[in-house]
Amino acid sequence: MRMILRDLWRNKVLLAMMAPALLILLVNNYIPMFGVILAFKNYDYAGGILGSPWAGFSNFKFLFSSTDAWIITRNTVLYNVAFIIINLVLGVTFAILLNEIRSKFLSKLYQSAMFLPYFLSFVVVAYLAYSFLSPELGVLNKFILPWLGLEPRAWYTEAEYWPYILVLVNTWKGIGYFSIIYLAAIIGLDTEYYEAAKMDGANKWQQIVKITVPLLMPVMVIMTLLQIGKIFYSEFGLFYQTPRDVGMIYSTTNVIDTYVYRALMNLGDIGMASAAGLYQSVVGFVLILIANQIVRKYDKDSSLF
Amino acid sequence: MNKLDRGLHPAVRFLVHVFFILYVAACIIPLILVFMVSLTEEKTLIANGYSLFPSQLSFDAYSYLFADFDGVVRAYGVTVFVTVVGTIVSLWFTSMFAYGLSRKSFQYRGFFAFVLLFTMLFNGGLVPWYILYSSVLNLTDTIWILIIPLLIVPFHVILMRTFFTLSVPDAIIESAKIDGAGEFRTFFAMIIPISLPVFATIGLFNTLLYWNDWFLSMVFITDERLVSLQYLMYKVMANIQYLQSNSELTASGQAGTILRDMPNESIRMAMVILGMGPILVAYPFFQKYFVKGLTVGAIKG
């Protein structure tokens, strides 16, 4: 103990430098962790977190006996699986194609344009989506569908279209990011492999399939595992702003994050919101541990811990 | 990449360019569309829908927004303040924490690294977090609630630590110590000047994070004076939607008058242009550093 105190004292200046960040982590991350007991309580404002009566597992029973639990879990996981596959396949494809572009100027231009959506807030993205999807005025209903000879559709009230819309929006916003990560990795590859392959008469396609993709494998695996670790979480903005919080399409747009938010803010059902939040945290925790173990096995330097 | 390479077959190359030009169009056209809608005369809009090529231009939406200048300027003020203060304080907290984690002579860096990483693994969820800030710390409807929760992003700390570990030689710190410089002195006089790229990168990440945030406002702000730009945009969208969907309101009374007089559709899009404007102007600068920053992050460390 005295040793520890002496060490701490010797590092007092460094510790003082680190203190503000530690304080933020304590308030923003650690104290709320103890709040998970709310999931086992009947919260009342007078009693607060500690004073409220215990509820056992009734919050969980209520949550899992509703159809919501199944729908939000299914939506969260399926959307994430779709995102992971698309980010991987399209990200790598875009990166490989970008790398083949000889004109520096055009390559930069394409990259800049593709990366632009990544910089926009989801409020803006929701507006952009609305300019296409608005039932009365949107470009789709007003121009594109008539041009194709199709009937206009009430996009914001028909649930069946939303899996496609949300996947499209997510891809549009995020693919520039993934492409650039993979492009950076490709640029960093050793050129000797390619020179050797060309000596042996390998064509472009063979080079891509036999060299680029295998050498990219570590980055692809790590990027994918990182996303698998987050498979129980969703980008709140995508699922809240883009569908504009329309109740009729919750069956395909509601995910755990939006469910917890609505249970808390709209219904004021603190018990159930906490239960759903804890369900998400615990399953998320387990998934991250598993993903991390796999990363560790594969590439020790890239694992989280 | 390699000089021997004669590149793609011309036909394939042509297709690749066509593909990218189409994709670039898909990225940019929505923005141009919104801009054109914001400049379209309201009646034309209602009659013809949103169009890239409006038949009747008008600046009504902007003059309407500028007539209610107070609201917009205030939101701009809130967002600029939060962005500037948040970015600076966040850089300060993040870099000092990362510096401590990067010091090999610091015995407890493993412990503190774990303290940081554990927050990426497990969290208490939205509810306890919300109750802590709103009921315990009473930060609802203060400007600080828009800043504090975003100050430490673990990923940013890791990026900075990696940068310090890789590019600040121990010899520099040792020699500064021998010359009698304390930790603070070393940090400000030696570390910051040679770490400007990573400071720029994280600074830009932070700027974007604070500028684009609407969630904190939505959850914690009810006071009109503390509404941020993104949240104002969200409210404009939500309110018009609300008024429109309540036809009784629209038919009579005050809401009806407001709705009739307002170039609703173009105003929405004018709001978006105002909200996006600074980001679009700064974008080329941003983009360069982001790519660099992401590449730094991709290096194993």
Coordinates of C-alpha atoms in Angstrom, one line a residue:
Chain A
M1 CA 0.0 0.0 0.0
R2 CA 2.8 2.4 1.0
M3 CA 4.6 1.5 -2.2
I4 CA 1.6 2.3 -4.2
L5 CA 1.1 5.6 -2.5
R6 CA 4.8 6.5 -3.0
D7 CA 4.5 5.7 -6.6
L8 CA 1.4 7.7 -7.0
W9 CA 3.1 10.6 -5.2
R10 CA 6.1 10.4 -7.5
N11 CA 3.7 10.6 -10.5
K12 CA 1.6 13.3 -9.0
V13 CA 2.1 15.8 -11.8
L14 CA 1.2 13.2 -14.5
L15 CA -1.8 12.2 -12.4
A16 CA -2.9 15.8 -12.1
M17 CA -2.7 16.1 -15.8
M18 CA -4.8 13.0 -16.3
A19 CA -7.3 13.9 -13.6
P20 CA -9.8 16.0 -15.7
A21 CA -10.2 13.1 -18.2
L22 CA -10.6 10.6 -15.4
L23 CA -13.3 12.8 -13.8
I24 CA -15.2 12.9 -17.1
L25 CA -14.9 9.1 -17.4
L26 CA -16.1 8.7 -13.9
V27 CA -19.2 10.9 -14.3
N28 CA -20.1 10.0 -17.9
N29 CA -19.2 6.3 -17.9
Y30 CA -18.6 4.7 -14.5
I31 CA -21.3 6.2 -12.2
P32 CA -24.0 5.3 -14.7
M33 CA -22.8 1.7 -14.6
F34 CA -24.1 1.4 -11.1
G35 CA -27.4 2.7 -12.3
V36 CA -28.0 -0.7 -14.0
I37 CA -29.7 -1.6 -10.7
L38 CA -32.6 0.5 -12.0
A39 CA -33.5 -2.4 -14.2
F40 CA -34.4 -4.3 -11.1
K41 CA -36.4 -1.5 -9.5
N42 CA -39.7 0.2 -9.7
Y43 CA -38.4 3.7 -10.1
D44 CA -40.1 6.6 -8.4
Y45 CA -38.8 10.1 -8.5
A46 CA -39.3 10.6 -4.8
G47 CA -37.1 7.6 -3.9
G48 CA -34.5 8.2 -6.5
I49 CA -32.2 5.4 -7.7
L50 CA -31.4 3.9 -4.3
G51 CA -34.7 4.6 -2.5
S52 CA -37.0 3.1 -5.1
P53 CA -38.5 -0.3 -4.2
W54 CA -37.0 -3.5 -5.7
A55 CA -39.0 -5.1 -8.5
G56 CA -37.0 -8.3 -9.0
F57 CA -37.1 -9.4 -12.6
S58 CA -40.6 -8.0 -13.4
N59 CA -39.2 -5.3 -15.7
F60 CA -37.5 -8.0 -17.8
K61 CA -40.6 -10.2 -17.7
F62 CA -42.6 -7.4 -19.0
L63 CA -40.1 -6.6 -21.7
F64 CA -39.6 -10.1 -23.0
S65 CA -43.3 -11.0 -22.9
S66 CA -44.0 -8.2 -25.3
T67 CA -43.5 -8.7 -29.1
D68 CA -41.3 -5.6 -29.0
A69 CA -38.4 -7.5 -27.5
W70 CA -38.3 -9.9 -30.5
I71 CA -38.8 -7.1 -33.1
I72 CA -36.1 -4.8 -31.8
T73 CA -33.6 -7.6 -31.3
R74 CA -34.3 -8.9 -34.8
N75 CA -34.1 -5.5 -36.4
T76 CA -30.9 -4.5 -34.6
V77 CA -29.1 -7.7 -35.5
L78 CA -30.3 -8.0 -39.1
Y79 CA -29.5 -4.3 -39.9
N80 CA -26.1 -4.7 -38.4
V81 CA -25.4 -7.9 -40.4
A82 CA -26.4 -6.2 -43.6
F83 CA -24.3 -3.1 -42.8
I84 CA -21.2 -5.3 -41.9
I85 CA -21.5 -7.3 -45.2
I86 CA -22.0 -4.2 -47.3
N87 CA -19.3 -2.2 -45.6
L88 CA -16.9 -5.0 -46.2
V89 CA -17.8 -5.9 -49.8
L90 CA -18.4 -2.4 -51.1
G91 CA -15.6 -0.8 -49.0
V92 CA -13.0 -3.2 -50.4
T93 CA -14.3 -3.0 -53.9
F94 CA -14.4 0.8 -54.0
A95 CA -10.9 0.9 -52.5
I96 CA -9.5 -1.5 -55.1
L97 CA -11.1 0.5 -57.9
L98 CA -9.9 3.8 -56.5
N99 CA -6.4 2.4 -56.3
E100 CA -6.5 1.6 -60.0
I101 CA -7.2 5.2 -61.0
R102 CA -4.1 6.7 -62.3
S103 CA -5.1 10.3 -62.4
K104 CA -4.3 11.7 -58.9
F105 CA -6.7 14.6 -59.5
L106 CA -9.7 12.4 -60.3
S107 CA -8.9 9.9 -57.6
K108 CA -8.9 12.7 -55.0
L109 CA -12.0 14.1 -56.4
Y110 CA -13.9 10.8 -56.2
Q111 CA -12.6 10.3 -52.7
S112 CA -13.7 13.7 -51.6
A113 CA -17.2 13.4 -52.9
M114 CA -17.6 9.9 -51.4
F115 CA -16.4 11.0 -48.1
L116 CA -18.6 14.1 -47.9
P117 CA -21.8 12.3 -46.6
Y118 CA -19.8 11.1 -43.7
F119 CA -19.5 14.7 -42.5
L120 CA -23.2 15.4 -42.4
S121 CA -25.3 15.1 -39.3
F122 CA -28.2 12.7 -39.3
V123 CA -30.6 15.6 -39.1
V124 CA -29.2 16.8 -42.5
V125 CA -29.2 13.2 -43.8
A126 CA -32.9 12.9 -42.8
Y127 CA -33.7 16.0 -44.7
L128 CA -31.9 14.8 -47.8
A129 CA -33.8 11.5 -47.6
Y130 CA -37.0 13.4 -47.2
S131 CA -36.4 15.4 -50.4
F132 CA -36.5 12.1 -52.2
L133 CA -39.1 10.3 -50.2
S134 CA -41.7 13.0 -49.4
P135 CA -45.0 11.5 -50.5
E136 CA -46.3 14.7 -52.0
L137 CA -43.2 16.5 -53.2
G138 CA -40.4 14.1 -53.2
V139 CA -38.3 13.4 -56.3
L140 CA -39.1 9.7 -56.2
N141 CA -42.9 10.1 -56.3
K142 CA -42.9 13.2 -58.4
F143 CA -40.3 12.4 -61.1
I144 CA -38.6 9.0 -60.9
L145 CA -41.5 6.7 -60.3
P146 CA -43.8 8.3 -63.0
W147 CA -40.9 8.2 -65.4
L148 CA -40.6 4.5 -64.8
G149 CA -44.3 4.1 -65.1
L150 CA -44.8 3.2 -61.4
E151 CA -47.3 4.4 -58.9
P152 CA -46.3 6.8 -56.2
R153 CA -45.9 5.3 -52.7
A154 CA -46.4 6.6 -49.2
W155 CA -42.9 5.9 -48.1
Y156 CA -43.2 7.1 -44.6
T157 CA -46.1 4.9 -43.7
E158 CA -45.2 1.6 -45.4
A159 CA -42.9 -0.5 -43.3
E160 CA -41.8 -2.9 -46.0
Y161 CA -39.6 -0.4 -47.8
W162 CA -37.6 0.7 -44.8
P163 CA -35.1 -2.1 -44.7
Y164 CA -33.9 -1.0 -48.1
I165 CA -34.1 2.7 -47.4
L166 CA -32.1 2.4 -44.2
V167 CA -29.5 0.2 -45.7
L168 CA -29.2 2.5 -48.6
V169 CA -28.9 5.6 -46.4
N170 CA -26.3 4.0 -44.1
T171 CA -24.2 2.9 -47.1
W172 CA -24.4 6.3 -48.7
K173 CA -23.3 7.9 -45.5
G174 CA -20.6 5.5 -44.4
I175 CA -19.0 3.9 -47.4
G176 CA -16.6 6.7 -48.0
Y177 CA -15.1 6.0 -44.6
F178 CA -14.6 2.3 -45.1
S179 CA -13.3 2.8 -48.6
I180 CA -10.6 5.2 -47.4
I181 CA -9.6 2.9 -44.5
Y182 CA -9.1 0.0 -47.0
L183 CA -7.5 2.3 -49.6
A184 CA -5.0 3.4 -47.0
A185 CA -4.2 -0.2 -46.3
I186 CA -3.8 -1.0 -50.0
I187 CA -1.4 1.9 -50.5
G188 CA 0.6 0.6 -47.6
L189 CA 1.0 -2.9 -49.2
D190 CA 4.5 -4.0 -50.3
T191 CA 4.9 -3.4 -54.1
E192 CA 7.3 -6.3 -54.5
Y193 CA 4.5 -8.8 -54.5
Y194 CA 2.9 -7.1 -57.5
E195 CA 6.2 -6.9 -59.4
A196 CA 6.9 -10.6 -58.8
A197 CA 3.4 -11.5 -59.9
K198 CA 3.8 -9.4 -63.0
M199 CA 7.0 -11.2 -63.9
D200 CA 5.0 -14.4 -63.7
G201 CA 2.5 -12.9 -66.0
A202 CA -0.4 -12.3 -63.6
N203 CA -3.0 -10.0 -65.0
K204 CA -4.9 -7.4 -63.1
W205 CA -7.7 -9.6 -61.9
Q206 CA -5.3 -12.3 -60.7
Q207 CA -3.3 -9.7 -58.9
I208 CA -6.4 -8.4 -57.1
V209 CA -7.7 -11.9 -56.2
K210 CA -4.3 -13.5 -55.4
I211 CA -2.5 -10.5 -53.8
T212 CA -4.6 -7.5 -52.8
V213 CA -7.4 -9.3 -51.2
P214 CA -5.3 -11.8 -49.2
L215 CA -3.0 -9.1 -48.0
L216 CA -6.0 -7.0 -47.0
M217 CA -7.4 -9.8 -45.0
P218 CA -6.1 -8.7 -41.6
V219 CA -7.6 -5.2 -42.0
M220 CA -10.9 -6.7 -43.3
V221 CA -11.1 -9.1 -40.3
I222 CA -10.3 -6.4 -37.7
M223 CA -12.8 -3.9 -39.2
T224 CA -15.5 -6.6 -39.4
L225 CA -14.9 -7.9 -35.8
L226 CA -15.0 -4.4 -34.5
Q227 CA -18.5 -4.1 -36.0
I228 CA -19.5 -7.5 -34.8
G229 CA -18.6 -6.4 -31.3
K230 CA -21.2 -3.5 -31.7
I231 CA -23.9 -5.7 -33.3
F232 CA -26.3 -5.0 -30.5
Y233 CA -26.0 -1.2 -30.8
S234 CA -27.2 1.0 -33.6
E235 CA -26.5 4.5 -34.9
F236 CA -29.4 6.3 -33.1
G237 CA -29.6 9.1 -35.6
L238 CA -30.0 6.7 -38.6
F239 CA -32.9 4.9 -37.0
Y240 CA -34.6 7.9 -35.3
Q241 CA -34.1 10.8 -37.7
T242 CA -34.4 9.1 -41.1
P243 CA -37.8 7.4 -40.5
R244 CA -38.9 10.6 -38.8
D245 CA -40.2 8.7 -35.7
V246 CA -43.3 7.5 -37.6
G247 CA -45.1 4.9 -35.5
M248 CA -46.6 3.1 -38.4
I249 CA -43.2 1.8 -39.6
Y250 CA -41.8 0.8 -36.2
S251 CA -41.9 -2.8 -37.2
T252 CA -39.0 -2.3 -39.5
T253 CA -37.3 0.8 -38.1
N254 CA -37.3 0.2 -34.3
V255 CA -34.0 -1.0 -32.9
I256 CA -32.9 -1.4 -29.3
D257 CA -31.5 2.1 -29.1
T258 CA -34.6 3.8 -30.3
Y259 CA -36.8 1.6 -28.2
V260 CA -34.9 2.5 -25.0
Y261 CA -35.1 6.2 -25.9
R262 CA -38.8 6.1 -26.5
A263 CA -39.5 4.0 -23.4
L264 CA -37.6 6.6 -21.4
M265 CA -38.6 9.9 -23.0
N266 CA -42.1 9.3 -24.5
L267 CA -43.5 6.7 -22.1
G268 CA -41.5 7.6 -19.1
D269 CA -41.2 3.8 -18.4
I270 CA -37.9 3.9 -16.6
G271 CA -38.0 0.3 -15.4
M272 CA -38.5 -1.2 -18.8
A273 CA -36.1 1.3 -20.5
S274 CA -33.5 0.3 -18.0
A275 CA -34.2 -3.4 -18.5
A276 CA -33.9 -3.1 -22.2
G277 CA -30.7 -1.0 -21.8
L278 CA -29.1 -3.6 -19.5
Y279 CA -30.1 -6.4 -21.9
Q280 CA -28.3 -4.4 -24.6
S281 CA -25.2 -3.7 -22.5
V282 CA -24.8 -7.3 -21.2
V283 CA -25.2 -9.0 -24.6
G284 CA -23.1 -6.2 -26.1
F285 CA -20.4 -6.9 -23.5
V286 CA -20.4 -10.6 -24.2
L287 CA -20.2 -10.0 -27.9
I288 CA -17.3 -7.6 -27.6
L289 CA -15.4 -10.0 -25.4
I290 CA -15.9 -12.8 -28.0
A291 CA -15.0 -10.5 -30.9
N292 CA -11.9 -9.4 -29.0
Q293 CA -10.8 -12.9 -28.2
I294 CA -11.0 -13.7 -31.9
V295 CA -9.0 -10.6 -32.9
R296 CA -6.4 -11.5 -30.3
K297 CA -6.0 -14.9 -31.7
Y298 CA -5.7 -13.4 -35.2
D299 CA -3.6 -10.3 -34.5
K300 CA -2.6 -9.5 -31.0
D301 CA -1.7 -5.9 -31.7
S302 CA -5.2 -5.0 -32.9
S303 CA -7.2 -6.4 -30.0
L304 CA -8.7 -4.0 -27.6
F305 CA -7.0 -5.6 -24.6
Chain B
M1 CA 1.7 2.1 -56.9
N2 CA 4.0 0.4 -59.3
K3 CA 5.7 1.9 -62.3
L4 CA 5.8 -1.2 -64.5
D5 CA 2.1 -1.3 -64.4
R6 CA 0.4 -0.2 -67.6
G7 CA -2.9 0.0 -65.7
L8 CA -6.3 -1.3 -66.7
H9 CA -7.6 -2.1 -70.1
P10 CA -8.9 1.1 -71.6
A11 CA -12.5 -0.2 -71.8
V12 CA -12.4 -1.3 -68.1
R13 CA -10.8 2.0 -67.1
F14 CA -13.6 3.8 -68.9
L15 CA -16.2 1.7 -67.0
V16 CA -14.5 2.4 -63.7
H17 CA -14.6 6.1 -64.3
V18 CA -18.3 5.9 -65.4
F19 CA -19.0 4.0 -62.2
F20 CA -17.3 6.6 -60.0
I21 CA -18.8 9.5 -61.8
L22 CA -22.3 8.0 -61.2
Y23 CA -21.4 7.4 -57.5
V24 CA -20.1 10.9 -57.0
A25 CA -23.3 12.2 -58.5
A26 CA -25.3 10.1 -56.1
C27 CA -23.3 11.7 -53.2
I28 CA -23.6 15.3 -54.4
I29 CA -27.0 15.5 -56.1
P30 CA -29.0 15.3 -52.8
L31 CA -27.2 18.4 -51.6
I32 CA -27.7 20.3 -54.8
L33 CA -31.4 19.2 -54.7
V34 CA -31.8 20.7 -51.3
F35 CA -30.1 23.8 -52.3
M36 CA -32.3 24.3 -55.3
V37 CA -35.4 23.6 -53.3
S38 CA -34.4 26.2 -50.8
L39 CA -34.3 28.7 -53.7
T40 CA -37.6 27.6 -55.3
E41 CA -40.7 29.7 -55.1
E42 CA -43.2 28.0 -52.7
K43 CA -46.2 27.8 -55.1
T44 CA -44.0 26.2 -57.8
L45 CA -42.8 23.7 -55.2
I46 CA -46.3 22.7 -54.1
A47 CA -47.3 22.3 -57.7
N48 CA -44.3 20.6 -59.2
G49 CA -42.6 19.0 -56.2
Y50 CA -38.9 19.2 -55.3
S51 CA -36.8 19.6 -58.4
L52 CA -33.2 20.1 -59.4
F53 CA -34.4 22.6 -62.1
P54 CA -37.0 24.8 -60.6
S55 CA -39.0 26.9 -63.0
Q56 CA -39.4 29.8 -60.5
L57 CA -36.6 31.0 -58.3
S58 CA -37.2 32.9 -55.1
F59 CA -35.3 34.0 -52.0
D60 CA -38.4 34.0 -49.8
A61 CA -37.3 31.1 -47.6
Y62 CA -34.0 32.9 -46.7
S63 CA -35.7 36.3 -46.2
Y64 CA -38.2 34.5 -43.9
L65 CA -35.4 32.8 -42.0
F66 CA -33.6 36.1 -41.7
A67 CA -36.7 37.9 -40.5
D68 CA -36.7 35.5 -37.6
F69 CA -33.0 36.2 -37.4
D70 CA -32.9 36.0 -33.6
G71 CA -33.7 32.3 -33.5
V72 CA -31.3 31.4 -36.2
V73 CA -28.5 33.6 -34.9
R74 CA -29.0 32.3 -31.3
A75 CA -28.8 28.7 -32.5
Y76 CA -25.7 29.5 -34.4
G77 CA -24.2 31.2 -31.3
V78 CA -25.0 28.1 -29.2
T79 CA -23.5 25.8 -31.7
V80 CA -20.4 27.9 -32.3
F81 CA -19.8 28.3 -28.6
V82 CA -20.3 24.6 -27.8
T83 CA -18.1 23.6 -30.8
V84 CA -15.3 26.0 -29.9
V85 CA -15.2 25.4 -26.2
G86 CA -15.9 21.7 -26.5
T87 CA -13.2 21.2 -29.1
I88 CA -10.5 23.1 -27.1
V89 CA -11.4 21.6 -23.7
S90 CA -11.7 18.1 -25.2
L91 CA -8.3 18.4 -26.9
W92 CA -6.8 19.5 -23.6
F93 CA -8.3 16.7 -21.5
T94 CA -7.8 14.0 -24.2
S95 CA -4.2 14.9 -25.0
M96 CA -3.0 15.0 -21.4
F97 CA -4.7 11.7 -20.6
A98 CA -3.2 10.2 -23.7
Y99 CA 0.2 11.6 -22.8
G100 CA 0.1 9.9 -19.4
L101 CA -0.9 6.6 -21.1
S102 CA 2.0 6.9 -23.5
R103 CA 4.7 7.4 -20.8
K104 CA 6.6 4.2 -20.4
S105 CA 8.0 5.3 -17.1
F106 CA 4.5 5.6 -15.6
Q107 CA 3.8 2.5 -13.6
Y108 CA 0.0 2.7 -13.7
R109 CA -0.5 3.4 -17.3
G110 CA -1.8 -0.2 -17.8
F111 CA -4.4 0.4 -15.1
F112 CA -5.5 3.7 -16.5
A113 CA -5.6 2.3 -20.1
F114 CA -7.9 -0.3 -18.7
V115 CA -10.1 2.3 -17.0
L116 CA -10.4 3.9 -20.5
L117 CA -11.0 0.7 -22.5
F118 CA -13.5 -0.7 -20.1
T119 CA -15.9 2.2 -21.0
M120 CA -15.8 0.8 -24.6
L121 CA -16.9 -2.6 -23.4
F122 CA -19.7 -1.9 -20.9
N123 CA -22.0 0.9 -20.2
G124 CA -24.9 1.5 -17.9
G125 CA -27.2 2.4 -20.8
L126 CA -29.2 5.5 -21.6
V127 CA -31.4 5.6 -18.5
P128 CA -28.9 5.8 -15.6
W129 CA -26.8 8.2 -17.7
Y130 CA -29.8 10.4 -18.3
I131 CA -30.9 10.4 -14.7
L132 CA -27.4 11.2 -13.5
Y133 CA -27.1 14.3 -15.7
S134 CA -30.7 15.5 -15.3
S135 CA -31.8 14.6 -11.8
V136 CA -28.5 14.3 -9.9
L137 CA -26.2 16.8 -11.4
N138 CA -29.1 19.0 -12.6
L139 CA -27.4 20.0 -15.8
T140 CA -30.6 20.0 -17.8
D141 CA -31.1 23.3 -19.7
T142 CA -27.5 24.4 -19.3
I143 CA -24.9 24.9 -22.0
W144 CA -22.5 22.6 -20.2
I145 CA -24.7 19.5 -20.8
L146 CA -24.0 20.0 -24.5
I147 CA -20.2 19.9 -23.9
I148 CA -19.4 17.6 -21.0
P149 CA -20.7 14.2 -22.3
L150 CA -18.6 14.4 -25.4
L151 CA -15.3 15.6 -23.9
I152 CA -13.6 12.2 -23.8
V153 CA -14.0 9.9 -26.7
P154 CA -12.0 6.7 -25.9
F155 CA -11.1 6.1 -29.6
H156 CA -9.6 9.6 -29.8
V157 CA -7.5 9.0 -26.7
I158 CA -6.2 5.8 -28.2
L159 CA -5.3 7.5 -31.5
M160 CA -3.4 10.2 -29.6
R161 CA -1.6 7.7 -27.3
T162 CA -0.6 5.7 -30.4
F163 CA 0.8 8.9 -32.0
F164 CA 2.7 9.9 -28.9
T165 CA 4.1 6.4 -28.4
L166 CA 5.2 6.2 -32.0
S167 CA 6.5 9.6 -32.7
V168 CA 7.7 11.1 -29.5
P169 CA 11.2 9.6 -28.7
D170 CA 11.8 8.9 -25.0
A171 CA 15.1 10.8 -25.4
I172 CA 13.2 14.0 -25.9
I173 CA 11.4 13.6 -22.6
E174 CA 14.5 12.5 -20.8
S175 CA 16.5 15.5 -22.0
A176 CA 13.7 17.9 -21.1
K177 CA 13.8 16.3 -17.6
I178 CA 17.5 16.7 -17.3
D179 CA 17.1 20.3 -18.3
G180 CA 14.8 20.7 -15.4
A181 CA 11.5 20.9 -17.1
G182 CA 8.5 19.6 -15.3
E183 CA 5.8 17.4 -16.9
F184 CA 3.6 20.4 -17.8
R185 CA 6.6 22.3 -19.3
T186 CA 7.6 19.2 -21.2
F187 CA 4.1 18.6 -22.5
F188 CA 3.6 22.2 -23.7
A189 CA 7.0 23.0 -25.0
M190 CA 8.1 19.7 -26.4
I191 CA 5.2 17.4 -27.0
I192 CA 2.6 19.7 -28.5
P193 CA 4.9 21.2 -31.1
I194 CA 5.9 17.9 -32.5
S195 CA 2.4 16.4 -32.3
L196 CA 0.5 19.0 -34.3
P197 CA -0.8 16.5 -36.9
V198 CA -2.6 14.5 -34.3
F199 CA -3.9 17.6 -32.6
A200 CA -5.3 18.8 -35.9
T201 CA -6.9 15.5 -36.6
I202 CA -8.5 15.1 -33.2
G203 CA -9.5 18.7 -33.2
L204 CA -11.3 18.2 -36.4
F205 CA -13.0 15.0 -35.2
N206 CA -14.2 17.0 -32.2
T207 CA -15.3 19.9 -34.2
L208 CA -17.5 17.7 -36.3
L209 CA -18.8 15.8 -33.3
Y210 CA -19.9 19.0 -31.5
W211 CA -21.2 20.7 -34.6
N212 CA -23.3 17.8 -35.7
D213 CA -24.7 16.9 -32.3
W214 CA -28.4 17.1 -31.9
F215 CA -29.0 14.2 -29.5
L216 CA -27.9 16.0 -26.3
S217 CA -30.1 19.0 -27.2
M218 CA -33.1 16.7 -27.9
V219 CA -32.6 14.9 -24.5
F220 CA -31.6 17.7 -22.2
I221 CA -32.7 21.1 -23.7
T222 CA -36.2 22.6 -23.4
D223 CA -35.1 26.2 -23.1
E224 CA -35.6 28.0 -26.4
R225 CA -32.4 30.0 -25.8
L226 CA -30.2 27.0 -25.7
V227 CA -31.3 25.3 -28.9
S228 CA -28.5 24.3 -31.1
L229 CA -28.5 24.6 -34.9
Q230 CA -28.9 20.9 -35.6
Y231 CA -31.7 20.6 -33.1
L232 CA -33.4 23.7 -34.5
M233 CA -33.3 22.0 -37.9
Y234 CA -34.9 18.9 -36.4
K235 CA -37.6 21.0 -34.7
V236 CA -38.4 22.9 -37.8
M237 CA -39.0 19.6 -39.6
A238 CA -40.9 18.1 -36.7
N239 CA -43.1 21.2 -36.1
I240 CA -44.1 21.7 -39.6
Q241 CA -44.9 18.0 -39.8
Y242 CA -46.9 18.4 -36.6
L243 CA -48.9 21.4 -37.9
Q244 CA -49.6 19.8 -41.2
S245 CA -50.7 16.5 -39.7
N246 CA -53.2 18.4 -37.4
S247 CA -55.6 19.7 -40.0
E248 CA -57.9 21.2 -37.3
L249 CA -55.0 23.4 -36.2
T250 CA -54.3 24.3 -39.8
A251 CA -57.8 25.2 -40.6
S252 CA -58.3 27.7 -37.9
G253 CA -56.5 29.9 -35.5
Q254 CA -52.9 31.0 -35.2
A255 CA -51.2 28.0 -36.5
G256 CA -53.3 28.2 -39.7
T257 CA -52.2 31.8 -40.3
I258 CA -48.5 30.9 -39.7
L259 CA -48.7 28.0 -42.0
R260 CA -50.4 29.9 -44.8
D261 CA -47.9 32.7 -44.7
M262 CA -44.8 30.6 -44.4
P263 CA -42.9 29.2 -47.3
N264 CA -42.7 25.9 -45.4
E265 CA -41.1 23.6 -47.9
S266 CA -38.4 25.9 -49.0
I267 CA -37.7 27.1 -45.4
R268 CA -36.9 23.6 -44.3
M269 CA -34.4 23.2 -47.0
A270 CA -33.0 26.7 -46.4
M271 CA -32.4 25.7 -42.8
V272 CA -30.4 22.7 -44.0
I273 CA -28.3 24.9 -46.2
L274 CA -27.6 27.2 -43.2
G275 CA -26.8 24.3 -41.0
M276 CA -24.5 22.6 -43.5
G277 CA -22.9 25.8 -44.8
P278 CA -19.9 26.1 -42.6
I279 CA -19.1 22.4 -42.8
L280 CA -19.3 22.4 -46.6
V281 CA -17.0 25.5 -46.7
A282 CA -14.5 23.9 -44.3
Y283 CA -14.8 20.5 -45.9
P284 CA -11.8 20.5 -48.2
F285 CA -9.6 21.4 -45.3
F286 CA -11.3 18.9 -43.0
Q287 CA -11.2 16.1 -45.5
K288 CA -7.4 16.3 -45.9
Y289 CA -6.8 15.9 -42.2
F290 CA -9.4 13.3 -41.7
V291 CA -7.8 11.0 -44.2
K292 CA -4.4 11.6 -42.6
G293 CA -5.9 11.0 -39.1
L294 CA -7.6 7.8 -40.2
T295 CA -4.4 6.5 -41.7
V296 CA -2.6 7.3 -38.5
G297 CA -5.3 5.3 -36.7
A298 CA -4.8 2.4 -39.1
I299 CA -1.2 2.0 -38.1
K300 CA -0.9 -0.7 -35.5
G301 CA 0.5 0.5 -32.2

